[in-house]
Structure formats: C-alpha cells, structure tokens
Amino acid sequence: SDYNRRTKDGDVLESHDMAPGVKKALLELAGRGSDLHRQSRIYLEFVPRGLLFLPSRLVFHPLLQPALKHLRIEALDVHDVVLSKLARYNADDAGDIRAMADKNLIDHPRLVSRFQAAVARYSLDARAPDGSGYLKNLHTVERDILGVPESEMDFPPEYGLD
C-alpha cells in the first residue's frame, strides 16, 4: 500500500491456536523495549480477541510472504479493520478509514453487514451499552467519509442502539 502513517506497534490478534510459549518468545524478540523495538521504533503488541468490536467469525486474508514453515501471516479484512476502529474512533482512526475509502477498499453494504454481525455478537455482552457509540461512529464514517446516507437499522432495545 502507498498509504503511510507512522505507527508505534503492530497488532497481533491473540489466538487459541498459538503454541504455548510463542507469545512470550515473540514479545521478547519484538515486544515493547526489545532490541528490535529500539532499532526499528515499532513493536509487536498482542490484542485480546474479546476486546474488539468484531463479528464472531473474522475474515482474514493471507499476505504474500516467503515460505514460512511455522508462521502464517494474515491480515484482517478491511471491513473488520474499520469495525475495530469504531470504539475509539479518533483522528488517526478516521484518517486510516479515509485512506481505505480513497482506495475504494470499503464496500458499504459489506461494512453494514459486518457491523450487524458484530452487534449480534455483543448484544448480550457487557459492552452492549456501548452499542450506541459504535452506531454513531458508523454513521459518521458513512456520512463524512463514504459519502453515503446513514444506514437505518432496527435492533431490539436490549442492544442499546436506540
């Protein structure tokens, strides 16, 4: 990609499939304060899967990479990346989403579908009261970045999206 915004970390989504000790080894090799971090000014950071506003079934795409025997590198689908930014939604998040939109990487109907799947996942979760903030931020993205009308969605009252 020719989009360039300096970042301090590379997020690694935690996986139950990870062999014991791998997380510790990766953090020692490339975590905050490691030699690699001091040399490159970027570090790995593990993100617990349950903290992100995402559908239960994530979509990943393999990245072109050298043949690695014990490591698979995949990127989260762009629509799920957008969803993951809706909770915090600060200026950097808006800039990242705008860059994806400028490259025509965001399909609005697909984004709305993934949003609805994420809402369904968290509807009975302690985060449900945050739902209105996610919807408000989705509407901002739709209106101000994608240039489309705000989606009208009907959810049960317990979803916290009124």
XYZ file of C-alpha atoms in Angstrom:
162
model
C 0.000 0.000 0.000
C 1.162 3.547 -0.607
C -0.664 4.815 2.491
C 1.902 5.932 5.017
C 1.094 6.745 8.627
C 3.773 6.051 11.169
C 2.628 3.587 13.822
C 4.269 2.556 17.051
C 3.059 -1.029 17.111
C 1.996 -3.969 15.023
C -1.098 -5.579 16.470
C -1.197 -9.346 16.744
C -4.624 -10.818 17.371
C -4.347 -13.424 20.099
C -5.241 -16.932 19.025
C -6.114 -20.049 20.955
C -4.191 -21.960 18.276
C -0.874 -20.423 19.352
C 1.548 -22.947 20.817
C 2.482 -22.351 24.460
C 5.447 -20.048 24.840
C 5.120 -18.465 21.394
C 3.613 -15.233 22.691
C 6.347 -14.892 25.292
C 9.072 -15.597 22.718
C 7.629 -13.092 20.224
C 7.343 -10.394 22.880
C 10.930 -10.995 23.979
C 12.080 -10.794 20.361
C 9.928 -7.899 19.128
C 7.840 -6.547 22.025
C 7.990 -3.127 23.646
C 11.516 -2.441 24.920
C 13.130 -5.238 22.860
C 16.300 -4.702 20.805
C 14.179 -4.845 17.662
C 11.862 -2.140 19.065
C 14.832 0.116 19.859
C 16.263 -0.409 16.354
C 13.045 -0.073 14.341
C 10.874 2.071 16.671
C 7.989 -0.380 16.191
C 6.989 -3.297 18.380
C 4.516 -6.156 18.489
C 1.502 -5.849 20.739
C -0.968 -8.658 21.375
C -4.638 -7.690 21.274
C -7.097 -9.953 23.088
C -9.709 -11.076 20.586
C -12.573 -10.432 23.020
C -11.773 -6.711 23.374
C -12.504 -5.813 19.773
C -15.920 -4.913 18.348
C -15.933 -7.572 15.644
C -18.207 -10.343 14.367
C -17.626 -13.772 15.868
C -16.308 -15.136 12.577
C -13.432 -12.966 11.439
C -12.293 -12.714 7.849
C -8.556 -12.917 7.220
C -6.550 -12.711 4.006
C -3.114 -14.337 3.616
C -0.269 -11.942 2.921
C 2.338 -12.625 0.292
C 5.310 -13.873 2.227
C 8.309 -16.113 1.963
C 7.632 -19.771 2.639
C 7.492 -19.965 6.405
C 7.244 -23.365 7.999
C 5.854 -22.429 11.423
C 4.313 -18.997 10.950
C 1.324 -17.858 8.920
C 0.847 -14.121 8.420
C -2.635 -12.897 7.604
C -4.308 -9.504 7.508
C -7.721 -8.791 8.955
C -10.308 -7.949 6.295
C -10.574 -4.204 5.684
C -14.234 -4.122 6.799
C -13.324 -5.746 10.113
C -10.451 -3.275 10.499
C -12.958 -0.429 10.102
C -15.220 -2.005 12.739
C -12.286 -2.385 15.125
C -11.754 1.385 14.926
C -15.336 2.363 15.767
C -14.939 2.042 19.556
C -12.120 4.556 19.912
C -12.644 6.440 16.633
C -10.122 9.230 16.958
C -8.467 11.386 14.268
C -5.937 8.653 13.382
C -8.737 6.097 13.035
C -10.711 8.459 10.783
C -7.572 9.045 8.691
C -6.960 5.323 8.349
C -10.568 4.714 7.299
C -10.451 7.632 4.858
C -7.298 6.178 3.269
C -9.048 2.812 2.832
C -12.098 4.560 1.353
C -9.939 6.640 -1.002
C -8.536 3.368 -2.366
C -12.088 2.039 -2.847
C -11.412 -0.810 -0.443
C -14.624 -0.360 1.547
C -17.857 -1.825 0.221
C -20.647 -0.064 2.135
C -23.185 -2.937 2.107
C -20.453 -5.328 3.282
C -19.459 -2.905 6.061
C -23.069 -2.649 7.259
C -23.438 -6.442 7.165
C -20.271 -6.918 9.223
C -21.469 -4.217 11.660
C -24.767 -6.040 12.143
C -22.887 -9.295 12.770
C -20.710 -7.565 15.396
C -23.772 -6.069 17.091
C -25.401 -9.507 17.232
C -22.274 -10.924 18.851
C -22.167 -8.286 21.577
C -25.885 -7.778 22.096
C -25.995 -9.756 25.325
C -22.497 -8.790 26.430
C -21.463 -6.184 28.998
C -20.404 -3.958 26.083
C -23.984 -3.701 24.780
C -24.460 -0.199 26.290
C -21.554 0.966 24.109
C -23.556 -0.002 21.028
C -24.971 3.473 20.502
C -21.436 4.889 20.342
C -20.442 2.302 17.733
C -23.538 3.145 15.679
C -22.905 6.887 15.990
C -19.328 6.369 14.773
C -20.502 4.130 11.923
C -22.899 6.894 10.862
C -20.039 9.417 10.950
C -17.963 7.138 8.715
C -20.887 6.655 6.335
C -21.758 10.345 6.122
C -18.352 12.043 6.324
C -16.004 9.510 4.733
C -18.003 7.235 2.451
C -20.422 9.970 1.377
C -23.465 7.726 1.711
C -26.638 8.126 3.765
C -26.562 6.794 7.310
C -27.823 3.219 7.496
C -31.179 2.668 9.104
C -31.106 -0.415 11.275
C -33.645 -1.817 13.674
C -32.323 -3.577 16.742
C -34.090 -4.857 19.865
C -33.970 -2.346 22.775
C -31.589 -4.539 24.781
C -28.942 -3.931 22.104
C -28.518 -0.353 23.372
C -28.759 1.144 19.897
C -31.790 3.428 20.157
